[in-house]
PDB file of C-alpha atoms in Angstrom:
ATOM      1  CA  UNK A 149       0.000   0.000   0.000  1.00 54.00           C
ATOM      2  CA  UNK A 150       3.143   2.337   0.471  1.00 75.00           C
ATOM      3  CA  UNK A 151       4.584   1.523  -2.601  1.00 74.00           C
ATOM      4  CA  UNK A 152       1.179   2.591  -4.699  1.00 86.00           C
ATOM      5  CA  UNK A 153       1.234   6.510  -2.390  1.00 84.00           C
ATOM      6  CA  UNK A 154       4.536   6.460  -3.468  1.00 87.00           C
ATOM      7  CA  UNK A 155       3.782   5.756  -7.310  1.00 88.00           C
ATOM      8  CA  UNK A 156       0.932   8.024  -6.941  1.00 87.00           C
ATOM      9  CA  UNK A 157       3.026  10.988  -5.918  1.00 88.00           C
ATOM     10  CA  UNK A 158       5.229  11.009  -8.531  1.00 89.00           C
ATOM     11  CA  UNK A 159       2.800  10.660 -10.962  1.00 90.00           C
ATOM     12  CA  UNK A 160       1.419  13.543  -9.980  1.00 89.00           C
ATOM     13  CA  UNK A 161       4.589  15.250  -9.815  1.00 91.00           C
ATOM     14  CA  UNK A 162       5.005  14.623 -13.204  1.00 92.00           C
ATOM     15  CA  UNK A 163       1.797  16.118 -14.585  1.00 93.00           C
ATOM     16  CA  UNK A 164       2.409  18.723 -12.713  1.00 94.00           C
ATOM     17  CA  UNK A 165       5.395  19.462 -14.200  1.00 93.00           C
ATOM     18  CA  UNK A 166       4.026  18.096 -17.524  1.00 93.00           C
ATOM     19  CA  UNK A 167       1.577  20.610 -17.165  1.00 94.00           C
ATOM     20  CA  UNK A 168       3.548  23.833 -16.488  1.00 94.00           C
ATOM     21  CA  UNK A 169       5.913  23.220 -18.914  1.00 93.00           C
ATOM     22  CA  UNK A 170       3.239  22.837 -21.733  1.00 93.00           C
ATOM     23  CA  UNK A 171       1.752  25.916 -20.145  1.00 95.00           C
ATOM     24  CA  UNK A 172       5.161  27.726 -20.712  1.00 93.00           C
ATOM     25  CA  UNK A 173       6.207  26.467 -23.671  1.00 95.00           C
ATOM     26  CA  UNK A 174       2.265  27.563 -25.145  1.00 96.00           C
ATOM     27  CA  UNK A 175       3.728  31.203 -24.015  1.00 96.00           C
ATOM     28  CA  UNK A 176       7.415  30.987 -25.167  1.00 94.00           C
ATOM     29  CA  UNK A 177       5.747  29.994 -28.748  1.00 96.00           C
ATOM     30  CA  UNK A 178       3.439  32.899 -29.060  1.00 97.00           C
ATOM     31  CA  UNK A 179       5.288  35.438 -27.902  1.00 96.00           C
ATOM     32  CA  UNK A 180       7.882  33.923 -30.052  1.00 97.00           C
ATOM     33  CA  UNK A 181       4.924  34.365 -33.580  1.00 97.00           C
ATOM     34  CA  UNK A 182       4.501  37.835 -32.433  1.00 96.00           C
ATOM     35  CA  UNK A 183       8.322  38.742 -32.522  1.00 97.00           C
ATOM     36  CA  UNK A 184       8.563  36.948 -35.593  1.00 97.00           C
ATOM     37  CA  UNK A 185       5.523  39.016 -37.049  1.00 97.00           C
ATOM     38  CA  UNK A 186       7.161  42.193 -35.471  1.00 96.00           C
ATOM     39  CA  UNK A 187      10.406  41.110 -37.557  1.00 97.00           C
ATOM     40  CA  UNK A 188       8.708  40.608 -40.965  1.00 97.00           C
ATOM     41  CA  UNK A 189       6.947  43.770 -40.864  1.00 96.00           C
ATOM     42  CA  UNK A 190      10.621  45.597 -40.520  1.00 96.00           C
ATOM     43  CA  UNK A 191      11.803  43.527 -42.996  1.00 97.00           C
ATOM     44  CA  UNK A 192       9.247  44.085 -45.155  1.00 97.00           C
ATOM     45  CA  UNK A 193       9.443  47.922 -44.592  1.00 96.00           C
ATOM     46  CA  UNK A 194      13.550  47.296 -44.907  1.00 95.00           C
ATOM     47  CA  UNK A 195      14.267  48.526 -41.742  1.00 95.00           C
ATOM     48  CA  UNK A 196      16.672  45.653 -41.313  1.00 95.00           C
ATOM     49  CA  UNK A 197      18.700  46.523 -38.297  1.00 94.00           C
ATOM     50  CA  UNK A 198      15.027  46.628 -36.258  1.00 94.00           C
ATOM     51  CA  UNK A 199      13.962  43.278 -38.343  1.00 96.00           C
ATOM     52  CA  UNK A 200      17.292  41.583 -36.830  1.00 96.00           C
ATOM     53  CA  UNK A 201      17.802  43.066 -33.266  1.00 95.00           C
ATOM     54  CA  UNK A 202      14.261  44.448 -32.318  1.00 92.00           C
ATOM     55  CA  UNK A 203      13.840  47.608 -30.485  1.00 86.00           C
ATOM     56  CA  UNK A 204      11.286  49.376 -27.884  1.00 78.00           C
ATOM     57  CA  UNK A 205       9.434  51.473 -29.543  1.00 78.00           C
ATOM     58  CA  UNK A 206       6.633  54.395 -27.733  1.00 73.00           C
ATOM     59  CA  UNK A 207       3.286  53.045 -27.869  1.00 73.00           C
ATOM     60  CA  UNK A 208       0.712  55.306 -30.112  1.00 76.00           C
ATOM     61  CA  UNK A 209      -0.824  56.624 -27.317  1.00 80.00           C
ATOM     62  CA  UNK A 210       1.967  57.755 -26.219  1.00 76.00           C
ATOM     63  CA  UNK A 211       1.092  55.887 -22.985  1.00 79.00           C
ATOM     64  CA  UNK A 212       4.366  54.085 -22.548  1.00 79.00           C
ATOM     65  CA  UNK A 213       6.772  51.523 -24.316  1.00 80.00           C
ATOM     66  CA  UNK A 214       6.317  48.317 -25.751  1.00 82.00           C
ATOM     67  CA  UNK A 215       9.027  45.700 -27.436  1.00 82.00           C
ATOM     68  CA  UNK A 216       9.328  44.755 -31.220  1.00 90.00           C
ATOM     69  CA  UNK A 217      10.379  41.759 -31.486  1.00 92.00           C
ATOM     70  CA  UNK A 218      13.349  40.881 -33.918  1.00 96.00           C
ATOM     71  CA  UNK A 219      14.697  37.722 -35.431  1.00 97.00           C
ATOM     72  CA  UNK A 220      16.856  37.646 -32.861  1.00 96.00           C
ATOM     73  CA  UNK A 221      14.250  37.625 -29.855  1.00 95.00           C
ATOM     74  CA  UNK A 222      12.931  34.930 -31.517  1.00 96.00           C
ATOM     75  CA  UNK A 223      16.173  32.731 -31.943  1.00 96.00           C
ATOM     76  CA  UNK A 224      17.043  33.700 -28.321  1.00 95.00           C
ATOM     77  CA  UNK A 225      14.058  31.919 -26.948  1.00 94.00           C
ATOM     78  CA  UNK A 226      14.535  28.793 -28.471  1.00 95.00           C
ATOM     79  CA  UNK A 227      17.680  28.427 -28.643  1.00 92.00           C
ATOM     80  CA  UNK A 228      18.244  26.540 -25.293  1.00 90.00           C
ATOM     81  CA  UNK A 229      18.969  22.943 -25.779  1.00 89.00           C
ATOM     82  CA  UNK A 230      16.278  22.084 -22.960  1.00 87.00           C
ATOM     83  CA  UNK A 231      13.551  24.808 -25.293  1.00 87.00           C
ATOM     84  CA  UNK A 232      12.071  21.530 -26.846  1.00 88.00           C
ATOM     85  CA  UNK A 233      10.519  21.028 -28.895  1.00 94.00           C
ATOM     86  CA  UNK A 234      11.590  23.870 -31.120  1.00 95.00           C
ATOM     87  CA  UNK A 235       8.545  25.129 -33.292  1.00 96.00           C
ATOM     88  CA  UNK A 236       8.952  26.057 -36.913  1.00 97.00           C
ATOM     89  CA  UNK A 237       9.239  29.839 -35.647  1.00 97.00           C
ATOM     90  CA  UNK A 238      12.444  28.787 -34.782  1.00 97.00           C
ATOM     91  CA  UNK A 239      14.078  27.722 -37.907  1.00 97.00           C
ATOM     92  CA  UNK A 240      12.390  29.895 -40.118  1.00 98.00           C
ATOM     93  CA  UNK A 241      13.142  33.217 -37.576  1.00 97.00           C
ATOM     94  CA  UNK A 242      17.120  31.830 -37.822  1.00 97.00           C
ATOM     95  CA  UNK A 243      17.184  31.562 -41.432  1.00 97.00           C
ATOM     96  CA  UNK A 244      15.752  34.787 -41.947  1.00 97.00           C
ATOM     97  CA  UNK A 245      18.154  35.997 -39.899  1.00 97.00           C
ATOM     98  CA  UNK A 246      21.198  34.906 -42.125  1.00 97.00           C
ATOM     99  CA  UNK A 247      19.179  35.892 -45.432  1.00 97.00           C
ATOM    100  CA  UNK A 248      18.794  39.307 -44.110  1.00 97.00           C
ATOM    101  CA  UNK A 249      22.415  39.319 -42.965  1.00 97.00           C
ATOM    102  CA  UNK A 250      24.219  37.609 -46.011  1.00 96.00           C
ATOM    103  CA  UNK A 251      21.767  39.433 -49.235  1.00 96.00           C
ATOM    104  CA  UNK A 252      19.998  42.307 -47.525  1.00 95.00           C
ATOM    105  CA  UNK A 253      22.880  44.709 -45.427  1.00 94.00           C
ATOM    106  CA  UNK A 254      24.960  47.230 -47.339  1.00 95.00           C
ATOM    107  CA  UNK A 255      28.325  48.304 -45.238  1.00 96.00           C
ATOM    108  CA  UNK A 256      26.480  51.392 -44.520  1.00 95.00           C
ATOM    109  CA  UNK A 257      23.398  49.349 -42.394  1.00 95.00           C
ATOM    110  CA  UNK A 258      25.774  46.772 -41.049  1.00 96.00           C
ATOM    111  CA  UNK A 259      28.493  49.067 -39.832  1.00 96.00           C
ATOM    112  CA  UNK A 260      25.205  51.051 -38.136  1.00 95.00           C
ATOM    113  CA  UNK A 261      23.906  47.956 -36.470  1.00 95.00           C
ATOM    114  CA  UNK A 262      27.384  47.001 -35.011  1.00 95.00           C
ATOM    115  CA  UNK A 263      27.714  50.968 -33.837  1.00 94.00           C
ATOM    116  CA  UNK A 264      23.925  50.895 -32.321  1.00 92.00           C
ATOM    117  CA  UNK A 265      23.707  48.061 -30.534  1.00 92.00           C
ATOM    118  CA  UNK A 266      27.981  46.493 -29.679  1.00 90.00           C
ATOM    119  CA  UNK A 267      27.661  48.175 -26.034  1.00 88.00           C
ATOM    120  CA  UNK A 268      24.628  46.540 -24.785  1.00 85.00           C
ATOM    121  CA  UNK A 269      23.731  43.069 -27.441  1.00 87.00           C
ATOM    122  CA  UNK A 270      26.351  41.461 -29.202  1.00 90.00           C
ATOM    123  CA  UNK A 271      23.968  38.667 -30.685  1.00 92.00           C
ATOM    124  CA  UNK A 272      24.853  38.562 -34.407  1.00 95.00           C
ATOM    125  CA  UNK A 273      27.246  41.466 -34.563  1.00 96.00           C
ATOM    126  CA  UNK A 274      30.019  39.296 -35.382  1.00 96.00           C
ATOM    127  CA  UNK A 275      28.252  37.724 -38.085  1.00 97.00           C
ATOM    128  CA  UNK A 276      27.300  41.270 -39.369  1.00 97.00           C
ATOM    129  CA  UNK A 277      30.821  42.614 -39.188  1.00 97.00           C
ATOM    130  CA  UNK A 278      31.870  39.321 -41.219  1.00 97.00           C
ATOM    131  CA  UNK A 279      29.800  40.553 -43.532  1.00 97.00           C
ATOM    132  CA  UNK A 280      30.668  43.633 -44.153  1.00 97.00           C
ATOM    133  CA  UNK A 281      34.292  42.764 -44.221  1.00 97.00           C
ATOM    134  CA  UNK A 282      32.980  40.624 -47.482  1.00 97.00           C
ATOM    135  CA  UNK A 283      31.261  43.457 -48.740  1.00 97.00           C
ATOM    136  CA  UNK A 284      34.542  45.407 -48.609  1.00 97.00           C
ATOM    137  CA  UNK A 285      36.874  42.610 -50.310  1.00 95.00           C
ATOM    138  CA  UNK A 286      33.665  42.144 -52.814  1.00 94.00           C
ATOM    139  CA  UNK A 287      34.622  46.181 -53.644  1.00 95.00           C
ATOM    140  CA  UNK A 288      38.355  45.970 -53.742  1.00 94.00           C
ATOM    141  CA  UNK A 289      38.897  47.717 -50.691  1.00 95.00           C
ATOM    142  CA  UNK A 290      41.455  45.166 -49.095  1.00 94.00           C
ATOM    143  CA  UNK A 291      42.311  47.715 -47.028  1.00 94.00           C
ATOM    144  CA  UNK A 292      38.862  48.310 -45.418  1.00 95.00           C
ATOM    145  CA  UNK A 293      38.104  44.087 -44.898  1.00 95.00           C
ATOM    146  CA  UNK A 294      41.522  44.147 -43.342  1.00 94.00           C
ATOM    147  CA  UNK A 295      40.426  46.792 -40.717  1.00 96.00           C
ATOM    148  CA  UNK A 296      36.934  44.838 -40.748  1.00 97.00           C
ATOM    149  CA  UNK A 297      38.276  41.377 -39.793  1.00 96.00           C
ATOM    150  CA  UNK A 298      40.565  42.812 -37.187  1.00 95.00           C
ATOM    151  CA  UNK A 299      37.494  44.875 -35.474  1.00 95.00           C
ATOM    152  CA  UNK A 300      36.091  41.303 -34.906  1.00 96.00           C
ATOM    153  CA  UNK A 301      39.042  39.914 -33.643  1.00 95.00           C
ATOM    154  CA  UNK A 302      39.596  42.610 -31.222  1.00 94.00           C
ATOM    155  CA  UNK A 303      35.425  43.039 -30.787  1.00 94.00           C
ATOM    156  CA  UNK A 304      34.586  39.049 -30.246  1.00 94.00           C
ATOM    157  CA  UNK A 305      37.916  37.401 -28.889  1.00 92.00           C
ATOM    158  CA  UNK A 306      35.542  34.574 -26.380  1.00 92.00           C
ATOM    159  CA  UNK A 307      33.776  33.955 -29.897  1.00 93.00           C
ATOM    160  CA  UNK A 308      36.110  30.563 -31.140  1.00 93.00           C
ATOM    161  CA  UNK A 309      33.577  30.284 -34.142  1.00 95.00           C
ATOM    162  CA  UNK A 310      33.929  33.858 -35.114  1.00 95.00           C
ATOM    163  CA  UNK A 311      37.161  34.597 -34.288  1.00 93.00           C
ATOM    164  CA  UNK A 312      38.258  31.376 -36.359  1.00 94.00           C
ATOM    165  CA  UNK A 313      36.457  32.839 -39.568  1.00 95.00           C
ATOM    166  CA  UNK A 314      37.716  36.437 -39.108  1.00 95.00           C
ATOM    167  CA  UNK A 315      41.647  35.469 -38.411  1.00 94.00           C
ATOM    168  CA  UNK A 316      40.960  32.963 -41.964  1.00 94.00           C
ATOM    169  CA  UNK A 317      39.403  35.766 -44.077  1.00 93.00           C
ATOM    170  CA  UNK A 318      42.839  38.086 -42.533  1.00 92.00           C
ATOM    171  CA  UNK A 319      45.025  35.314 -44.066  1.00 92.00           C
ATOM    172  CA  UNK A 320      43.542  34.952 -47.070  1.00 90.00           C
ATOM    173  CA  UNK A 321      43.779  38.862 -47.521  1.00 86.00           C
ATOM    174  CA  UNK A 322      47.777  38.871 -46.626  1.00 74.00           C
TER     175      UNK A 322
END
């Protein structure tokens, strides 16, 4: 009789925490559609920097602030190995995120971005700074990349990923 208390508890331990995690996760995924929707619309609009990184904008009614969501926001949620499982939102927020970077930024926006928001968000900058280190070899302005790649050396040195890529794309240049 012991052992079925027992077996009872921790079933019901486990729907409980069945429960609020599927009660979370419900919340993660639509705040998640609304960033995603918030990103689009920039996109759209080709306010890219706000389509990547989001921003808090005044409300109309001038009654206070509210968040708009970017790709990022959206990537940053789910992005947790224990965030499962991961909705479409997910994968299609990410890829959006490298179209916009790799075919939509000039060096003009992606210099911007990494001057706007370096301080306080680093999420993507290095991959933006990549970027426009391309952008500058695409040019011929070797001399401009150079400075680029060694921005995100100095800018992202706990990065191994990026850090490998810019000190590769310096060799190559040499």
């Amino acid at each position: 009789m012991n052992m079925t208390k027992k077996l009872k508890s921790v079933i019901a331990v486990l729907l409980i925490i069945i429960f609020t995690y599927t009660i979370a996760w419900m919340q993660l995924y639509r705040m998640s559609k609304k960033y995603y929707k918030n990103a689009m619309e920039s996109y759209d609009k080709k306010e890219y920097a706000l389509a990547l990184k989001g921003k808090k904008i005044e409300k109309q009614d001038r009654s206070g602030y509210e968040f708009k969501g970017g790709f990022q926001q959206v990537v940053e949620i789910w992005k947790s190995p224990y965030a499962f499982p991961k909705p479409k939102v997910y994968r299609k927020a990410s890829n959006m995120a490298e179209t916009l970077i790799n075919e939509k930024i000039d060096v003009k926006t992606g210099t911007e971005i990494f001057n706007r928001y370096f301080k306080f968000d680093k999420g993507y900058l290095g991959e933006v700074m990549l970027r426009v280190g391309d952008l500058y070899l695409e040019s011929g302005d070797k001399e401009s990349a150079l400075e680029t790649f060694n921005l995100v050396e100095e800018a992202f040195p706990n990065d191994a990923d990026i850090l490998k890529k810019a000190e590769d794309k310096i060799k190559s240049i040499k």
